[in-house]
Amino acid sequence: AALQYMPAPDSGITAEATYIGKRYDIDAASFDRIRRGGYTIINVAGSKDINRHLTLHGRITNLLDREIEEPDGFVLPDLGLYFGFTVSH
């Protein structure tokens, strides 16, 4: 699910939550079938027009800094911070 909010015409904020339910996986070491618990990942992003040619962007992934292996043995990144900009003419 995602929620978008525009506090002003030149800026925007997006929050998204993804829920992954309980499921079965294969253990990376023993190859046994294992049961995985569910989890929720929350990401937020925003943008701000500085002027008509420059827009700044920012994003935070895995906001709650959950340690997740999806699938078993492959750890997803921890909390991530990303920044960038767009230049147009």
mmCIF file of N, CA, C and O in Angstrom:
data_model
loop_
_atom_site.group_PDB
_atom_site.id
_atom_site.type_symbol
_atom_site.label_atom_id
_atom_site.label_comp_id
_atom_site.label_asym_id
_atom_site.label_seq_id
_atom_site.Cartn_x
_atom_site.Cartn_y
_atom_site.Cartn_z
ATOM 1 N N ALA A 1 0.843 -1.172 0.000
ATOM 2 C CA ALA A 1 0.000 0.000 0.000
ATOM 3 C C ALA A 1 0.889 1.236 0.000
ATOM 4 O O ALA A 1 1.979 1.226 0.559
ATOM 5 N N ALA A 2 0.433 2.271 -0.637
ATOM 6 C CA ALA A 2 1.216 3.508 -0.710
ATOM 7 C C ALA A 2 0.312 4.705 -0.443
ATOM 8 O O ALA A 2 -0.888 4.677 -0.725
ATOM 9 N N LEU A 3 0.909 5.725 0.119
ATOM 10 C CA LEU A 3 0.211 6.971 0.409
ATOM 11 C C LEU A 3 1.056 8.104 -0.137
ATOM 12 O O LEU A 3 2.264 8.164 0.133
ATOM 13 N N GLN A 4 0.446 8.974 -0.925
ATOM 14 C CA GLN A 4 1.148 10.132 -1.474
ATOM 15 C C GLN A 4 0.524 11.406 -0.938
ATOM 16 O O GLN A 4 -0.697 11.500 -0.813
ATOM 17 N N TYR A 5 1.390 12.369 -0.634
ATOM 18 C CA TYR A 5 0.937 13.644 -0.081
ATOM 19 C C TYR A 5 1.741 14.754 -0.741
ATOM 20 O O TYR A 5 2.961 14.635 -0.879
ATOM 21 N N MET A 6 1.049 15.809 -1.172
ATOM 22 C CA MET A 6 1.713 16.969 -1.757
ATOM 23 C C MET A 6 1.445 18.174 -0.857
ATOM 24 O O MET A 6 0.394 18.807 -0.979
ATOM 25 N N PRO A 7 2.378 18.481 0.071
ATOM 26 C CA PRO A 7 2.162 19.603 0.965
ATOM 27 C C PRO A 7 2.174 20.948 0.247
ATOM 28 O O PRO A 7 1.639 21.923 0.749
ATOM 29 N N ALA A 8 2.767 20.994 -0.929
ATOM 30 C CA ALA A 8 2.813 22.197 -1.760
ATOM 31 C C ALA A 8 2.927 21.746 -3.212
ATOM 32 O O ALA A 8 3.331 20.612 -3.476
ATOM 33 N N PRO A 9 2.595 22.597 -4.178
ATOM 34 C CA PRO A 9 2.664 22.191 -5.584
ATOM 35 C C PRO A 9 4.072 21.790 -6.046
ATOM 36 O O PRO A 9 4.214 21.054 -7.014
ATOM 37 N N ASP A 10 5.092 22.235 -5.332
ATOM 38 C CA ASP A 10 6.470 21.953 -5.759
ATOM 39 C C ASP A 10 7.148 20.855 -4.935
ATOM 40 O O ASP A 10 8.359 20.682 -5.007
ATOM 41 N N SER A 11 6.379 20.098 -4.149
ATOM 42 C CA SER A 11 6.988 19.047 -3.334
ATOM 43 C C SER A 11 6.008 17.890 -3.141
ATOM 44 O O SER A 11 4.804 18.061 -3.266
ATOM 45 N N GLY A 12 6.569 16.724 -2.846
ATOM 46 C CA GLY A 12 5.733 15.555 -2.632
ATOM 47 C C GLY A 12 6.406 14.565 -1.701
ATOM 48 O O GLY A 12 7.628 14.503 -1.617
ATOM 49 N N ILE A 13 5.593 13.816 -0.997
ATOM 50 C CA ILE A 13 6.064 12.788 -0.071
ATOM 51 C C ILE A 13 5.277 11.514 -0.359
ATOM 52 O O ILE A 13 4.062 11.555 -0.552
ATOM 53 N N THR A 14 5.979 10.397 -0.378
ATOM 54 C CA THR A 14 5.349 9.100 -0.576
ATOM 55 C C THR A 14 5.800 8.163 0.529
ATOM 56 O O THR A 14 6.979 8.118 0.861
ATOM 57 N N ALA A 15 4.870 7.431 1.108
ATOM 58 C CA ALA A 15 5.179 6.387 2.087
ATOM 59 C C ALA A 15 4.553 5.103 1.576
ATOM 60 O O ALA A 15 3.420 5.105 1.090
ATOM 61 N N GLU A 16 5.305 4.020 1.667
ATOM 62 C CA GLU A 16 4.767 2.738 1.221
ATOM 63 C C GLU A 16 5.093 1.663 2.230
ATOM 64 O O GLU A 16 6.143 1.706 2.877
ATOM 65 N N ALA A 17 4.176 0.745 2.387
ATOM 66 C CA ALA A 17 4.369 -0.397 3.278
ATOM 67 C C ALA A 17 4.077 -1.664 2.483
ATOM 68 O O ALA A 17 3.075 -1.740 1.780
ATOM 69 N N THR A 18 4.970 -2.628 2.615
ATOM 70 C CA THR A 18 4.804 -3.915 1.955
ATOM 71 C C THR A 18 4.833 -5.001 3.017
ATOM 72 O O THR A 18 5.796 -5.090 3.787
ATOM 73 N N TYR A 19 3.779 -5.795 3.064
ATOM 74 C CA TYR A 19 3.704 -6.888 4.022
ATOM 75 C C TYR A 19 3.945 -8.203 3.292
ATOM 76 O O TYR A 19 3.316 -8.484 2.266
ATOM 77 N N ILE A 20 4.866 -8.989 3.813
ATOM 78 C CA ILE A 20 5.130 -10.333 3.319
ATOM 79 C C ILE A 20 4.702 -11.290 4.428
ATOM 80 O O ILE A 20 5.223 -11.223 5.540
ATOM 81 N N GLY A 21 3.755 -12.153 4.137
ATOM 82 C CA GLY A 21 3.221 -13.066 5.143
ATOM 83 C C GLY A 21 4.111 -14.266 5.400
ATOM 84 O O GLY A 21 5.146 -14.456 4.759
ATOM 85 N N LYS A 22 3.694 -15.078 6.343
ATOM 86 C CA LYS A 22 4.414 -16.308 6.667
ATOM 87 C C LYS A 22 4.449 -17.195 5.426
ATOM 88 O O LYS A 22 3.487 -17.248 4.666
ATOM 89 N N ARG A 23 5.579 -17.890 5.250
ATOM 90 C CA ARG A 23 5.723 -18.723 4.074
ATOM 91 C C ARG A 23 6.793 -19.783 4.319
ATOM 92 O O ARG A 23 7.547 -19.703 5.279
ATOM 93 N N TYR A 24 6.880 -20.730 3.416
ATOM 94 C CA TYR A 24 7.906 -21.767 3.494
ATOM 95 C C TYR A 24 9.072 -21.395 2.589
ATOM 96 O O TYR A 24 8.905 -20.731 1.570
ATOM 97 N N ASP A 25 10.267 -21.825 2.984
ATOM 98 C CA ASP A 25 11.492 -21.550 2.241
ATOM 99 C C ASP A 25 12.375 -22.791 2.361
ATOM 100 O O ASP A 25 12.046 -23.737 3.072
ATOM 101 N N ILE A 26 13.483 -22.783 1.678
ATOM 102 C CA ILE A 26 14.466 -23.857 1.760
ATOM 103 C C ILE A 26 15.686 -23.319 2.491
ATOM 104 O O ILE A 26 16.236 -22.288 2.116
ATOM 105 N N ASP A 27 16.112 -24.010 3.570
ATOM 106 C CA ASP A 27 17.294 -23.603 4.329
ATOM 107 C C ASP A 27 18.512 -23.646 3.416
ATOM 108 O O ASP A 27 18.753 -24.641 2.730
ATOM 109 N N ALA A 28 19.297 -22.564 3.395
ATOM 110 C CA ALA A 28 20.443 -22.442 2.494
ATOM 111 C C ALA A 28 21.549 -23.438 2.816
ATOM 112 O O ALA A 28 22.329 -23.802 1.937
ATOM 113 N N ALA A 29 21.650 -23.902 4.052
ATOM 114 C CA ALA A 29 22.723 -24.818 4.447
ATOM 115 C C ALA A 29 22.290 -26.285 4.391
ATOM 116 O O ALA A 29 23.008 -27.135 3.851
ATOM 117 N N SER A 30 21.111 -26.590 4.916
ATOM 118 C CA SER A 30 20.689 -27.992 5.029
ATOM 119 C C SER A 30 19.730 -28.433 3.920
ATOM 120 O O SER A 30 19.489 -29.624 3.759
ATOM 121 N N PHE A 31 19.161 -27.467 3.207
ATOM 122 C CA PHE A 31 18.157 -27.714 2.179
ATOM 123 C C PHE A 31 16.853 -28.268 2.741
ATOM 124 O O PHE A 31 16.019 -28.775 2.002
ATOM 125 N N ASP A 32 16.680 -28.161 4.062
ATOM 126 C CA ASP A 32 15.418 -28.550 4.685
ATOM 127 C C ASP A 32 14.376 -27.469 4.431
ATOM 128 O O ASP A 32 14.697 -26.292 4.248
ATOM 129 N N ARG A 33 13.134 -27.875 4.451
ATOM 130 C CA ARG A 33 12.041 -26.913 4.332
ATOM 131 C C ARG A 33 11.889 -26.210 5.673
ATOM 132 O O ARG A 33 11.830 -26.867 6.722
ATOM 133 N N ILE A 34 11.847 -24.868 5.651
ATOM 134 C CA ILE A 34 11.702 -24.082 6.874
ATOM 135 C C ILE A 34 10.524 -23.136 6.731
ATOM 136 O O ILE A 34 10.137 -22.772 5.632
ATOM 137 N N ARG A 35 9.968 -22.759 7.859
ATOM 138 C CA ARG A 35 8.850 -21.799 7.878
ATOM 139 C C ARG A 35 9.409 -20.438 8.230
ATOM 140 O O ARG A 35 10.137 -20.280 9.211
ATOM 141 N N ARG A 36 9.099 -19.442 7.421
ATOM 142 C CA ARG A 36 9.530 -18.064 7.633
ATOM 143 C C ARG A 36 8.391 -17.253 8.222
ATOM 144 O O ARG A 36 7.241 -17.406 7.814
ATOM 145 N N GLY A 37 8.729 -16.357 9.143
ATOM 146 C CA GLY A 37 7.734 -15.452 9.697
ATOM 147 C C GLY A 37 7.438 -14.315 8.732
ATOM 148 O O GLY A 37 8.183 -14.064 7.793
ATOM 149 N N GLY A 38 6.341 -13.641 8.972
ATOM 150 C CA GLY A 38 5.992 -12.497 8.145
ATOM 151 C C GLY A 38 6.727 -11.249 8.597
ATOM 152 O O GLY A 38 7.291 -11.191 9.692
ATOM 153 N N TYR A 39 6.744 -10.246 7.740
ATOM 154 C CA TYR A 39 7.383 -8.973 8.077
ATOM 155 C C TYR A 39 6.790 -7.854 7.228
ATOM 156 O O TYR A 39 6.122 -8.112 6.222
ATOM 157 N N THR A 40 7.031 -6.625 7.651
ATOM 158 C CA THR A 40 6.590 -5.440 6.919
ATOM 159 C C THR A 40 7.793 -4.551 6.645
ATOM 160 O O THR A 40 8.598 -4.299 7.541
ATOM 161 N N ILE A 41 7.903 -4.092 5.422
ATOM 162 C CA ILE A 41 8.952 -3.151 5.030
ATOM 163 C C ILE A 41 8.285 -1.799 4.773
ATOM 164 O O ILE A 41 7.260 -1.722 4.088
ATOM 165 N N ILE A 42 8.865 -0.740 5.331
ATOM 166 C CA ILE A 42 8.347 0.615 5.119
ATOM 167 C C ILE A 42 9.410 1.445 4.431
ATOM 168 O O ILE A 42 10.569 1.484 4.870
ATOM 169 N N ASN A 43 9.018 2.101 3.340
ATOM 170 C CA ASN A 43 9.891 2.993 2.594
ATOM 171 C C ASN A 43 9.227 4.363 2.502
ATOM 172 O O ASN A 43 7.992 4.452 2.401
ATOM 173 N N VAL A 44 10.016 5.416 2.535
ATOM 174 C CA VAL A 44 9.495 6.773 2.343
ATOM 175 C C VAL A 44 10.365 7.498 1.327
ATOM 176 O O VAL A 44 11.566 7.235 1.210
ATOM 177 N N ALA A 45 9.749 8.399 0.593
ATOM 178 C CA ALA A 45 10.473 9.173 -0.414
ATOM 179 C C ALA A 45 9.877 10.572 -0.479
ATOM 180 O O ALA A 45 8.730 10.797 -0.092
ATOM 181 N N GLY A 46 10.665 11.487 -0.972
ATOM 182 C CA GLY A 46 10.194 12.859 -1.131
ATOM 183 C C GLY A 46 10.936 13.568 -2.239
ATOM 184 O O GLY A 46 12.027 13.153 -2.641
ATOM 185 N N SER A 47 10.326 14.609 -2.734
ATOM 186 C CA SER A 47 10.966 15.441 -3.757
ATOM 187 C C SER A 47 10.583 16.891 -3.529
ATOM 188 O O SER A 47 9.539 17.193 -2.950
ATOM 189 N N LYS A 48 11.461 17.773 -3.984
ATOM 190 C CA LYS A 48 11.242 19.211 -3.811
ATOM 191 C C LYS A 48 11.823 19.932 -5.019
ATOM 192 O O LYS A 48 13.000 19.760 -5.357
ATOM 193 N N ASP A 49 10.988 20.703 -5.698
ATOM 194 C CA ASP A 49 11.467 21.543 -6.792
ATOM 195 C C ASP A 49 12.190 22.745 -6.199
ATOM 196 O O ASP A 49 11.591 23.537 -5.465
ATOM 197 N N ILE A 50 13.471 22.879 -6.510
ATOM 198 C CA ILE A 50 14.249 24.030 -6.046
ATOM 199 C C ILE A 50 13.964 25.227 -6.936
ATOM 200 O O ILE A 50 13.778 26.344 -6.461
ATOM 201 N N ASN A 51 13.940 25.004 -8.226
ATOM 202 C CA ASN A 51 13.512 26.007 -9.203
ATOM 203 C C ASN A 51 12.967 25.241 -10.403
ATOM 204 O O ASN A 51 12.820 24.026 -10.337
ATOM 205 N N ARG A 52 12.694 25.919 -11.503
ATOM 206 C CA ARG A 52 12.068 25.213 -12.626
ATOM 207 C C ARG A 52 13.014 24.265 -13.347
ATOM 208 O O ARG A 52 12.591 23.483 -14.194
ATOM 209 N N HIS A 53 14.306 24.295 -12.991
ATOM 210 C CA HIS A 53 15.291 23.429 -13.634
ATOM 211 C C HIS A 53 15.876 22.357 -12.713
ATOM 212 O O HIS A 53 16.536 21.446 -13.194
ATOM 213 N N LEU A 54 15.665 22.465 -11.412
ATOM 214 C CA LEU A 54 16.328 21.563 -10.474
ATOM 215 C C LEU A 54 15.324 20.995 -9.459
ATOM 216 O O LEU A 54 14.610 21.747 -8.798
ATOM 217 N N THR A 55 15.293 19.661 -9.356
ATOM 218 C CA THR A 55 14.452 18.967 -8.375
ATOM 219 C C THR A 55 15.337 18.051 -7.543
ATOM 220 O O THR A 55 16.123 17.278 -8.096
ATOM 221 N N LEU A 56 15.210 18.139 -6.231
ATOM 222 C CA LEU A 56 15.930 17.243 -5.330
ATOM 223 C C LEU A 56 15.037 16.057 -4.961
ATOM 224 O O LEU A 56 13.827 16.215 -4.800
ATOM 225 N N HIS A 57 15.649 14.883 -4.825
ATOM 226 C CA HIS A 57 14.923 13.669 -4.473
ATOM 227 C C HIS A 57 15.621 12.993 -3.293
ATOM 228 O O HIS A 57 16.849 13.033 -3.198
ATOM 229 N N GLY A 58 14.854 12.379 -2.427
ATOM 230 C CA GLY A 58 15.410 11.597 -1.331
ATOM 231 C C GLY A 58 14.540 10.389 -1.065
ATOM 232 O O GLY A 58 13.331 10.405 -1.314
ATOM 233 N N ARG A 59 15.179 9.328 -0.582
ATOM 234 C CA ARG A 59 14.431 8.097 -0.312
ATOM 235 C C ARG A 59 15.090 7.368 0.846
ATOM 236 O O ARG A 59 16.310 7.339 0.976
ATOM 237 N N ILE A 60 14.267 6.808 1.713
ATOM 238 C CA ILE A 60 14.737 5.941 2.792
ATOM 239 C C ILE A 60 14.070 4.589 2.590
ATOM 240 O O ILE A 60 12.839 4.507 2.508
ATOM 241 N N THR A 61 14.885 3.544 2.486
ATOM 242 C CA THR A 61 14.347 2.196 2.337
ATOM 243 C C THR A 61 14.570 1.408 3.619
ATOM 244 O O THR A 61 15.523 1.652 4.347
ATOM 245 N N ASN A 62 13.672 0.504 3.896
ATOM 246 C CA ASN A 62 13.718 -0.319 5.106
ATOM 247 C C ASN A 62 13.807 0.577 6.345
ATOM 248 O O ASN A 62 14.695 0.437 7.176
ATOM 249 N N LEU A 63 12.875 1.493 6.446
ATOM 250 C CA LEU A 63 12.868 2.514 7.500
ATOM 251 C C LEU A 63 12.997 1.930 8.904
ATOM 252 O O LEU A 63 13.645 2.516 9.770
ATOM 253 N N LEU A 64 12.413 0.768 9.151
ATOM 254 C CA LEU A 64 12.471 0.161 10.480
ATOM 255 C C LEU A 64 13.743 -0.660 10.680
ATOM 256 O O LEU A 64 13.941 -1.251 11.732
ATOM 257 N N ASP A 65 14.607 -0.686 9.657
ATOM 258 C CA ASP A 65 15.899 -1.386 9.716
ATOM 259 C C ASP A 65 15.721 -2.853 10.084
ATOM 260 O O ASP A 65 16.427 -3.400 10.924
ATOM 261 N N ARG A 66 14.750 -3.507 9.436
ATOM 262 C CA ARG A 66 14.483 -4.928 9.677
ATOM 263 C C ARG A 66 15.571 -5.772 9.024
ATOM 264 O O ARG A 66 15.977 -5.510 7.901
ATOM 265 N N GLU A 67 16.027 -6.804 9.708
ATOM 266 C CA GLU A 67 16.968 -7.753 9.115
ATOM 267 C C GLU A 67 16.157 -8.860 8.461
ATOM 268 O O GLU A 67 15.427 -9.587 9.128
ATOM 269 N N ILE A 68 16.267 -8.962 7.145
ATOM 270 C CA ILE A 68 15.419 -9.865 6.379
ATOM 271 C C ILE A 68 16.288 -10.701 5.448
ATOM 272 O O ILE A 68 17.206 -10.183 4.822
ATOM 273 N N GLU A 69 15.989 -11.971 5.357
ATOM 274 C CA GLU A 69 16.619 -12.854 4.379
ATOM 275 C C GLU A 69 15.531 -13.322 3.428
ATOM 276 O O GLU A 69 14.613 -14.022 3.828
ATOM 277 N N GLU A 70 15.629 -12.941 2.190
ATOM 278 C CA GLU A 70 14.588 -13.262 1.216
ATOM 279 C C GLU A 70 15.228 -13.656 -0.088
ATOM 280 O O GLU A 70 15.624 -12.786 -0.859
ATOM 281 N N PRO A 71 15.435 -14.846 -0.456
ATOM 282 C CA PRO A 71 15.176 -16.075 0.276
ATOM 283 C C PRO A 71 16.265 -16.357 1.308
ATOM 284 O O PRO A 71 17.214 -15.587 1.429
ATOM 285 N N ASP A 72 16.164 -17.495 1.992
ATOM 286 C CA ASP A 72 17.103 -17.846 3.049
ATOM 287 C C ASP A 72 18.533 -17.778 2.528
ATOM 288 O O ASP A 72 18.853 -18.295 1.467
ATOM 289 N N GLY A 73 19.395 -17.095 3.295
ATOM 290 C CA GLY A 73 20.802 -16.975 2.926
ATOM 291 C C GLY A 73 21.133 -15.715 2.147
ATOM 292 O O GLY A 73 22.297 -15.386 1.956
ATOM 293 N N PHE A 74 20.144 -14.993 1.671
ATOM 294 C CA PHE A 74 20.356 -13.763 0.922
ATOM 295 C C PHE A 74 19.778 -12.597 1.720
ATOM 296 O O PHE A 74 18.589 -12.314 1.650
ATOM 297 N N VAL A 75 20.627 -11.935 2.490
ATOM 298 C CA VAL A 75 20.181 -10.860 3.371
ATOM 299 C C VAL A 75 19.890 -9.608 2.544
ATOM 300 O O VAL A 75 20.711 -9.177 1.740
ATOM 301 N N LEU A 76 18.701 -9.049 2.752
ATOM 302 C CA LEU A 76 18.350 -7.792 2.094
ATOM 303 C C LEU A 76 19.094 -6.646 2.766
ATOM 304 O O LEU A 76 19.471 -6.734 3.939
ATOM 305 N N PRO A 77 19.309 -5.539 2.049
ATOM 306 C CA PRO A 77 20.006 -4.399 2.649
ATOM 307 C C PRO A 77 19.287 -3.867 3.883
ATOM 308 O O PRO A 77 18.059 -3.909 3.975
ATOM 309 N N ASP A 78 20.087 -3.346 4.825
ATOM 310 C CA ASP A 78 19.534 -2.675 6.001
ATOM 311 C C ASP A 78 18.955 -1.333 5.567
ATOM 312 O O ASP A 78 18.761 -1.077 4.382
ATOM 313 N N LEU A 79 18.743 -0.481 6.524
ATOM 314 C CA LEU A 79 18.279 0.877 6.274
ATOM 315 C C LEU A 79 19.132 1.518 5.180
ATOM 316 O O LEU A 79 20.361 1.437 5.214
ATOM 317 N N GLY A 80 18.480 2.105 4.201
ATOM 318 C CA GLY A 80 19.201 2.749 3.100
ATOM 319 C C GLY A 80 18.762 4.188 2.938
ATOM 320 O O GLY A 80 17.575 4.504 3.075
ATOM 321 N N LEU A 81 19.712 5.073 2.669
ATOM 322 C CA LEU A 81 19.434 6.487 2.401
ATOM 323 C C LEU A 81 19.945 6.828 1.014
ATOM 324 O O LEU A 81 21.115 6.568 0.702
ATOM 325 N N TYR A 82 19.081 7.404 0.184
ATOM 326 C CA TYR A 82 19.444 7.743 -1.187
ATOM 327 C C TYR A 82 19.032 9.184 -1.462
ATOM 328 O O TYR A 82 17.929 9.602 -1.095
ATOM 329 N N PHE A 83 19.921 9.916 -2.102
ATOM 330 C CA PHE A 83 19.627 11.298 -2.474
ATOM 331 C C PHE A 83 20.063 11.511 -3.922
ATOM 332 O O PHE A 83 21.022 10.896 -4.379
ATOM 333 N N GLY A 84 19.386 12.407 -4.596
ATOM 334 C CA GLY A 84 19.743 12.714 -5.976
ATOM 335 C C GLY A 84 19.042 13.979 -6.429
ATOM 336 O O GLY A 84 18.332 14.638 -5.665
ATOM 337 N N PHE A 85 19.266 14.302 -7.666
ATOM 338 C CA PHE A 85 18.622 15.488 -8.230
ATOM 339 C C PHE A 85 18.363 15.268 -9.714
ATOM 340 O O PHE A 85 18.987 14.421 -10.357
ATOM 341 N N THR A 86 17.409 16.019 -10.239
ATOM 342 C CA THR A 86 17.081 16.020 -11.639
ATOM 343 C C THR A 86 17.280 17.420 -12.181
ATOM 344 O O THR A 86 16.790 18.388 -11.570
ATOM 345 N N VAL A 87 17.998 17.527 -13.272
ATOM 346 C CA VAL A 87 18.216 18.815 -13.941
ATOM 347 C C VAL A 87 17.506 18.751 -15.285
ATOM 348 O O VAL A 87 17.686 17.796 -16.034
ATOM 349 N N SER A 88 16.701 19.742 -15.549
ATOM 350 C CA SER A 88 16.013 19.821 -16.843
ATOM 351 C C SER A 88 16.296 21.179 -17.475
ATOM 352 O O SER A 88 16.694 22.128 -16.802
ATOM 353 N N HIS A 89 16.062 21.258 -18.740
ATOM 354 C CA HIS A 89 16.298 22.545 -19.437
ATOM 355 C C HIS A 89 15.067 23.052 -20.104
ATOM 356 O O HIS A 89 14.089 22.446 -20.263
#
